[in-house]
XYZ file of C-alpha atoms in Angstrom:
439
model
C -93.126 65.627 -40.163
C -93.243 63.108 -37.955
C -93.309 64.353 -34.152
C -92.740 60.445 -32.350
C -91.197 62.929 -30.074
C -90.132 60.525 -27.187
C -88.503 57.983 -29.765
C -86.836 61.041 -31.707
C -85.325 61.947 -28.650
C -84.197 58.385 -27.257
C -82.908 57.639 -30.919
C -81.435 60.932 -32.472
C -80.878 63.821 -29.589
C -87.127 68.317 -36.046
C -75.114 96.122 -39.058
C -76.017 96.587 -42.444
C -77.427 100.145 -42.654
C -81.104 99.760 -41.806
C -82.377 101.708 -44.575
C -80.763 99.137 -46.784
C -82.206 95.947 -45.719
C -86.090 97.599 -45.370
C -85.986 98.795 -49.111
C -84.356 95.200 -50.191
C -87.328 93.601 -47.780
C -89.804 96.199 -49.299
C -89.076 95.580 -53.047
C -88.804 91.518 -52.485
C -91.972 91.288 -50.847
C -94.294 93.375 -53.152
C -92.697 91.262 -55.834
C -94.389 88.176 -54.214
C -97.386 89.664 -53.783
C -97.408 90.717 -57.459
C -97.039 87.134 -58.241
C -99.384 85.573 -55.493
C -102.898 87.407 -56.916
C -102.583 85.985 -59.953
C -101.696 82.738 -58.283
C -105.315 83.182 -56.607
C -107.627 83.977 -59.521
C -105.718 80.580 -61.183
C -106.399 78.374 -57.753
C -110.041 80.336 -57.902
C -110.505 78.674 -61.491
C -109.253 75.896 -60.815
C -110.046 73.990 -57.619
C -112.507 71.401 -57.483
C -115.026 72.472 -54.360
C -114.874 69.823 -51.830
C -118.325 70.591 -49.970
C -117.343 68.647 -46.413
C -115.021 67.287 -44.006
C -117.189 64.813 -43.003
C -115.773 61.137 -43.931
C -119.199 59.643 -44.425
C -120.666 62.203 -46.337
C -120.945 60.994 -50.656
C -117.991 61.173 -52.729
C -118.944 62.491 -56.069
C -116.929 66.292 -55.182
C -114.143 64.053 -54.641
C -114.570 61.757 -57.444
C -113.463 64.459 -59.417
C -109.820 63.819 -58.714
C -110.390 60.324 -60.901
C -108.223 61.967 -63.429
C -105.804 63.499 -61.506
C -104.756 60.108 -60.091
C -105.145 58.220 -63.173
C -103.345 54.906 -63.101
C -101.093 55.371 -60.050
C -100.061 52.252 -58.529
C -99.125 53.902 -55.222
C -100.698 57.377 -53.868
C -99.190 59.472 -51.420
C -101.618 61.124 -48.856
C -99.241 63.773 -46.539
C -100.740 66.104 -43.939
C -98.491 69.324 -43.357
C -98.684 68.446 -39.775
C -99.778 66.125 -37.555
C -102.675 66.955 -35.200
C -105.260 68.939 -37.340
C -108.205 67.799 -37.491
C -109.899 68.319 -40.898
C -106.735 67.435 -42.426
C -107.222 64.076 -41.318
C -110.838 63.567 -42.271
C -110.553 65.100 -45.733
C -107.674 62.317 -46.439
C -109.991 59.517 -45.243
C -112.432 60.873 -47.545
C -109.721 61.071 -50.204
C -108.764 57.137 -48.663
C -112.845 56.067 -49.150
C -112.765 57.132 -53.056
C -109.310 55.298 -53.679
C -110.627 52.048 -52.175
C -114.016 52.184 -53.102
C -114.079 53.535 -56.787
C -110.419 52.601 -57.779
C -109.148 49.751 -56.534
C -106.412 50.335 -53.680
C -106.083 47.440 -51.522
C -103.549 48.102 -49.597
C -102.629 51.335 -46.712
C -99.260 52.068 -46.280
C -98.662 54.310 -43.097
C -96.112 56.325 -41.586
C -95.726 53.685 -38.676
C -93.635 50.394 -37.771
C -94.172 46.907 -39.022
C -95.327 45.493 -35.739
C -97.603 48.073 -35.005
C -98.897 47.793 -38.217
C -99.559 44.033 -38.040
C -101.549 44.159 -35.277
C -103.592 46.784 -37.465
C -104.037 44.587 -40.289
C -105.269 41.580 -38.438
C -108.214 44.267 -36.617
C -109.114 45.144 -40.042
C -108.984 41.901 -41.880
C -110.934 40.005 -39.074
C -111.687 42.523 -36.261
C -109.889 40.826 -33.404
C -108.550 43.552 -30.806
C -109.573 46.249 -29.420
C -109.538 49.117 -31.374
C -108.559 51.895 -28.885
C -105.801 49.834 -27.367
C -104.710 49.429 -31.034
C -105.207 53.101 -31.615
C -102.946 53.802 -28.545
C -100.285 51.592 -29.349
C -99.569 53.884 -32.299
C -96.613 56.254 -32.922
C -96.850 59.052 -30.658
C -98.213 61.172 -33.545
C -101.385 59.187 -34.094
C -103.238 58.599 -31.493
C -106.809 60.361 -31.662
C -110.201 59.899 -32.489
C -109.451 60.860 -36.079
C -107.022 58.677 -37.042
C -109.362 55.734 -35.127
C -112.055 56.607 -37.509
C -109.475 55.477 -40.484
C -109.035 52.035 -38.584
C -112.928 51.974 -37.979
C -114.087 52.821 -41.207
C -111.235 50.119 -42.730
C -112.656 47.595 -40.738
C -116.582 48.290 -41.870
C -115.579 48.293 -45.451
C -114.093 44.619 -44.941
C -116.636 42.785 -42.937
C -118.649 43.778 -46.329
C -116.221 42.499 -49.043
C -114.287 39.603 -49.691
C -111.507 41.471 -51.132
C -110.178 43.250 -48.181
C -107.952 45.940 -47.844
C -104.726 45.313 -45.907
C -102.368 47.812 -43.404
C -98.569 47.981 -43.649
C -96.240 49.797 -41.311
C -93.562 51.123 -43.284
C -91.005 52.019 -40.156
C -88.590 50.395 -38.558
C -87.414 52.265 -36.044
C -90.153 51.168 -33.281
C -89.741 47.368 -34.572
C -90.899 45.682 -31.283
C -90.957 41.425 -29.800
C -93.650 40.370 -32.315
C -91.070 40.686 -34.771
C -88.726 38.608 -33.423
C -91.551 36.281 -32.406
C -92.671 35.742 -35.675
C -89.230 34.695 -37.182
C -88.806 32.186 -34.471
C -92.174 30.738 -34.860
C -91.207 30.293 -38.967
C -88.032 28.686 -38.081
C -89.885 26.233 -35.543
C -92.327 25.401 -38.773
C -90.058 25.535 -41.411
C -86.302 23.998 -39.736
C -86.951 23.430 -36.424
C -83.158 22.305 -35.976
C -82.044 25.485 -36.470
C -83.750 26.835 -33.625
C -81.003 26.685 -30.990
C -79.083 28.741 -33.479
C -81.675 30.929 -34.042
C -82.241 31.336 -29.835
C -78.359 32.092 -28.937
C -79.234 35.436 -31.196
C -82.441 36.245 -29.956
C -81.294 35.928 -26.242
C -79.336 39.272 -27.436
C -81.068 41.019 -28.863
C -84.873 40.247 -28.810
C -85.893 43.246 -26.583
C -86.847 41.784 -23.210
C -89.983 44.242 -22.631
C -93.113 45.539 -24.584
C -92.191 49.073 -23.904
C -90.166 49.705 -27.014
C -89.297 53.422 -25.767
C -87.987 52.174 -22.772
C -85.765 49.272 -24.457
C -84.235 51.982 -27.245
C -83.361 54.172 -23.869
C -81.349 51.195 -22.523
C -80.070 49.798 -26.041
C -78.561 54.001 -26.361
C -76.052 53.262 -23.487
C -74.930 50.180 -25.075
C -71.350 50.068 -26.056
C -70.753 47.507 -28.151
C -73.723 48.397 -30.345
C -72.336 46.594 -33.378
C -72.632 43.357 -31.874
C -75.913 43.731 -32.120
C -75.927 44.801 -35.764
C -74.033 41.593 -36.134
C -76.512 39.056 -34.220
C -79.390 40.677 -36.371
C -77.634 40.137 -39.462
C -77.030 36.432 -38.315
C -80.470 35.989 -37.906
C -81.318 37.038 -41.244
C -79.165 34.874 -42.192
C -80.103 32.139 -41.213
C -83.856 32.848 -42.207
C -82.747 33.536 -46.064
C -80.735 30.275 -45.918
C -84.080 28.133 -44.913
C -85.723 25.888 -47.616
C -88.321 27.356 -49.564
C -89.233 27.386 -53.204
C -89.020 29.933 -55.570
C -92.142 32.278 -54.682
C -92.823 30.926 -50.838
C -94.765 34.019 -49.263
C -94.224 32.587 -45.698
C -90.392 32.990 -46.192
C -90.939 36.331 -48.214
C -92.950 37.350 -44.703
C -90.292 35.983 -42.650
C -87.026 37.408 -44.130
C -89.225 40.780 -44.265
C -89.627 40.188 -40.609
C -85.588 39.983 -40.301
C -85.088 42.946 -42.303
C -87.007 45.327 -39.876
C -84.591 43.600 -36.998
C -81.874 44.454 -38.522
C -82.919 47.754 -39.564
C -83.680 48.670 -36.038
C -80.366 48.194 -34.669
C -78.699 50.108 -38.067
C -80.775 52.598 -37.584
C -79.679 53.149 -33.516
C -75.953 53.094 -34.491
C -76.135 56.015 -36.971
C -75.688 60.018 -36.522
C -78.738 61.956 -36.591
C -77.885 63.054 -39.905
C -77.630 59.390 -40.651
C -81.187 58.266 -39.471
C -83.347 61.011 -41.300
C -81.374 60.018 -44.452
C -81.539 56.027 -43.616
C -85.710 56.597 -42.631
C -87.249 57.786 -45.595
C -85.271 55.584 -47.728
C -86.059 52.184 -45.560
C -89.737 53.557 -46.257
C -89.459 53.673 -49.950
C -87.742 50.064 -49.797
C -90.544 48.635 -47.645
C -93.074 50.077 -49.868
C -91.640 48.746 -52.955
C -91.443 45.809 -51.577
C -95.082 44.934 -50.375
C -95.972 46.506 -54.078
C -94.078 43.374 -55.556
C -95.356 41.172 -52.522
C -99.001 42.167 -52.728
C -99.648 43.577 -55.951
C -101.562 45.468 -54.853
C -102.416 49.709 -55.858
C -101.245 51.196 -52.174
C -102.212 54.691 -50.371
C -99.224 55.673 -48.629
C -100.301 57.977 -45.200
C -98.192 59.721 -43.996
C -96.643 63.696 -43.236
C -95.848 65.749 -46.183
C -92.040 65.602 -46.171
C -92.408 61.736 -46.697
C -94.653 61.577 -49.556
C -93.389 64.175 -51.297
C -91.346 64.201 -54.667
C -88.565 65.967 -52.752
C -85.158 64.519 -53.341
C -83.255 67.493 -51.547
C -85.741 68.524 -48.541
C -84.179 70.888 -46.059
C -86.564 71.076 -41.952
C -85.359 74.171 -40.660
C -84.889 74.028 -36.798
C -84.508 76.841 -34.658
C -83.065 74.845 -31.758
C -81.100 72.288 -33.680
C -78.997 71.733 -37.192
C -81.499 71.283 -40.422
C -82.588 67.743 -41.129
C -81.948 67.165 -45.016
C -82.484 63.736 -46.620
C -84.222 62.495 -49.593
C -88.417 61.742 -48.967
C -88.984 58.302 -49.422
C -91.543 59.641 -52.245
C -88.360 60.641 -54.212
C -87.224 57.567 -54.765
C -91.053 56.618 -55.403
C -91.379 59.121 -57.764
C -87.785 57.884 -59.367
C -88.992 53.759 -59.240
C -92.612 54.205 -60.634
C -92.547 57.560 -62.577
C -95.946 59.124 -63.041
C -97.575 55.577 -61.626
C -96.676 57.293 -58.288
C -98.827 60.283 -57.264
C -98.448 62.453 -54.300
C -101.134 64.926 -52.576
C -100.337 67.489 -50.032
C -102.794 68.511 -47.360
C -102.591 72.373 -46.863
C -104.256 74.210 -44.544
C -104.298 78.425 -43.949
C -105.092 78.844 -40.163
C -106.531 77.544 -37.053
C -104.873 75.638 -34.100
C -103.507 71.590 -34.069
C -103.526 69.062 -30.902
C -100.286 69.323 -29.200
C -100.835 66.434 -27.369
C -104.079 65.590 -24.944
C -105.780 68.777 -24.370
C -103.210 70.802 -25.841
C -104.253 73.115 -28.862
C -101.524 75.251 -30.528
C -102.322 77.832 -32.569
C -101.757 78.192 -36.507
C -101.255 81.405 -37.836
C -101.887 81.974 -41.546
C -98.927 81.132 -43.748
C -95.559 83.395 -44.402
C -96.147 85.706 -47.271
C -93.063 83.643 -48.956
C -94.677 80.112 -48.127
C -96.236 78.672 -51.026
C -99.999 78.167 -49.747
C -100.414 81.912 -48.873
C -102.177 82.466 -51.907
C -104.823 79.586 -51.091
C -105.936 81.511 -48.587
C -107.850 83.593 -50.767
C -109.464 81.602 -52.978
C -113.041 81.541 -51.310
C -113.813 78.035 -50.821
C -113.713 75.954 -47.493
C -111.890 73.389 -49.003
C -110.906 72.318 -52.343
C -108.331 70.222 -54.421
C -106.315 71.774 -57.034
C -104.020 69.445 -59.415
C -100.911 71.194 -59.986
C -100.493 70.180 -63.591
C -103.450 72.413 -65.245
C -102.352 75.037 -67.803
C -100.858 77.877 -66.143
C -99.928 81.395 -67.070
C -96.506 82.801 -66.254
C -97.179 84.161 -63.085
C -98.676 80.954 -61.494
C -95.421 79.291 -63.389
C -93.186 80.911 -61.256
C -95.032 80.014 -58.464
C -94.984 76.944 -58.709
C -91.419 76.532 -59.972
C -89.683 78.613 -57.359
C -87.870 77.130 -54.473
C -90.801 75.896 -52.548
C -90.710 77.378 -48.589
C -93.613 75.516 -46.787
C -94.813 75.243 -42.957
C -92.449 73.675 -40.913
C -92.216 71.515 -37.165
C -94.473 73.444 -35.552
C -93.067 72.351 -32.164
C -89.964 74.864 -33.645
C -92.241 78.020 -33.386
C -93.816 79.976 -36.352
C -90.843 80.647 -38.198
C -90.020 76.913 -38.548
C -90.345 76.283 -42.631
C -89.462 73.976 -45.043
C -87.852 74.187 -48.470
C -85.870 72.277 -51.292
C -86.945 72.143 -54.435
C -90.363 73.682 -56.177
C -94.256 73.070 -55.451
C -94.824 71.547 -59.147
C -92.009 68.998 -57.770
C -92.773 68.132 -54.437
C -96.985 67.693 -55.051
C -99.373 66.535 -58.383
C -102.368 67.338 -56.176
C -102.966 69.911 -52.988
C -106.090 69.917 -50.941
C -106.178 72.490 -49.286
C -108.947 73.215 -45.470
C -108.382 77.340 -44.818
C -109.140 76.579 -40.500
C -108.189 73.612 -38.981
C -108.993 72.640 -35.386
C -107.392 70.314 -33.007
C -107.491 66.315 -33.584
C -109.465 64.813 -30.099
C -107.865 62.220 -28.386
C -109.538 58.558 -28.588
């Protein structure tokens, strides 16, 4: 899930008689183990061997998901948590085959709009400096890992004339070059609409780069809807501007309006509002640039956004549940089977925590639905979800799903709602994972 931890918190605030409850515990637990061997020898017979981690290392292990991904015009790639290591390099491995062998043009991560043009222009053209780029990045991101993605984006364009392009899918981080942009279309398009346009922005375009530090000072705002209503003015004013039917500059610039005024929603809602307003902007922005571009997207980002999983439940020791819809449920419910989703798994290990931080993994809960994986003997392998199954591995995957969880919540933190065969196509799964380095 996503751990922008500083922005979460700026914007939101992740006797019965003994005997009794053992034998209950007892007889519910050897039932799960019952059903989890079988679950193994399937998984054992199953899973394509991945042979590496390493990004650069040939594709034809992972070529074997060709089939598994069929025609899929969009791709969901979700890590179980941020900061581990081989999680990231086996999905930019997964990321190589998609671009290279089939076609996808376009990555769609779990990051804002702004950020994420700055992104595109470093890999269309290579102008910036990639790790002031990298560091600029949601809190989550940031490491060497995730600035070999960028790196190995930007190779693979300076050698083809199709290039593949970045979108930030968030809104919630939606900084100046936003508001920059509109007024720069205006000036082009109507320039007498600019002083309109300006007694707006002098409200609301935030007045510093630090976008952290502006959402702290926009929180102790009173009139907050005001500034709902200035953003909606402005977009507005940028949907009423001549263009013809078609005009990709004012398809760019009212999708440059949208994130404003999605920013300031977003910062006038309950918490229980936001995590059901996030994932859903996501979806919407996605759809969107599939219409815009045309083009056959990966979509990056943690688990409980890519996943088919209309009713997901975080469980929090420290705080009420977050429960809203993934934005890959209403993927799943727009494009059908054209919409794929993979979950990164791992069994054990330790994740980054932040800069020189490591916190250890344990292997999963017997009841969470990759304990079984961990026996299955290879390093790493893939495993589509819709092979021929007996019973056994039926129920498995059909039961209410209870997966890792925040692991900043401690080691009973899980997730839940729904069933594996819903939530995932595809799991990869690494058994140790090791912390991502920073840039």
């Amino acid at each position: 899930m996503n751990q922008h931890t500083r922005a979460s918190r700026l914007a939101l605030r992740v006797a019965a008689p003994a005997v009794g409850v053992v034998a209950v515990l007892a007889g519910t637990y050897t039932a799960i183990a019952q059903t989890r061997e079988p679950v193994t020898d399937w998984a054992r017979r199953n899973a394509v061997p991945l042979r590496t981690v390493d990004p650069q290392a040939p594709l034809d292990d992972v070529a074997a998901l060709r089939g598994s991904i069929g025609d899929a015009a969009i791709v969901g790639l979700g890590e179980s948590t941020h900061g581990a290591a081989e999680e990231e390099q086996l999905k930019l491995r997964t990321l190589r085959f998609l671009v290279e062998q089939l076609g996808y043009r376009t990555i769609a991560w779990e990051d804002d709009w702004t950020t994420g043009l700055k992104l595109d222009e470093y890999i269309r053209t290579g102008k910036g400096n990639l790790g002031t780029l990298v560091a600029q990045m949601s809190p989550q991101w940031p490491s060497r890992e995730v600035a070999d993605v960028l790196r190995w984006l930007r190779d693979y364009n300076a050698g083809h004339a199709d290039k593949v392009r970045f979108f930030g899918v968030e809104s919630y981080l939606t900084g100046q070059l936003a508001y920059d942009e509109v007024k720069a279309y205006v000036a082009k398009v109507d320039p007498r609409r600019l002083s309109e346009l300006r007694s707006h922005l002098r409200v609301i375009r935030p007045p510093t780069a630090d976008i952290f530090k502006y959402i702290g000072d926009f929180l102790k705002v009173d009139d907050k809807q005001s500034y709902v209503r200035h953003a909606r003015e402005v977009r507005a004013l940028v949907e009423r501007l001549p263009h013809r039917p078609g005009d990709r500059g004012h398809a760019v610039a009212l999708h440059n309006a949208d994130q404003i005024v999605s920013f300031y929603e977003y910062y006038t809602m309950s918490e229980a509002g936001q995590f059901v307003y996030r994932d859903a902007y996501e979806a919407r922005n996605l759809a969107w640039w599939r219409t815009f571009s045309g083009d056959k997207i990966v979509f990056w980002a943690a688990s409980p956004h890519i996943a088919n999983a209309p009713q997901l439940r975080i469980t929090r020791q420290s705080q009420p549940d977050m429960r809203f819809a993934s934005a890959g449920s209403y993927l799943r419910r727009w494009y059908g089977e054209r919409y794929r989703a993979i979950g990164y798994t791992f069994d054990h290990g330790a994740i980054s925590g932040g800069p020189g931080v490591a916190v250890p993994m344990p292997p999963p809960r017997q009841e969470w639905f990759e304990q079984p994986l961990g026996k299955v003997g290879l390093d790493q392998f893939a495993l589509d979800l819709r092979r021929p199954a007996p019973p056994p591995v039926r129920t498995w995957l059909t039961a209410p799903i209870k997966t890792r969880g925040l692991p900043n919540e401690g080691p009973d933190a899980y997730m839940s709602g729904g069933t594996l065969a819903q939530w995932f196509d595809i799991v990869v799964h690494r058994q140790e994972v090791t912390p991502t380095q920073p840039v």
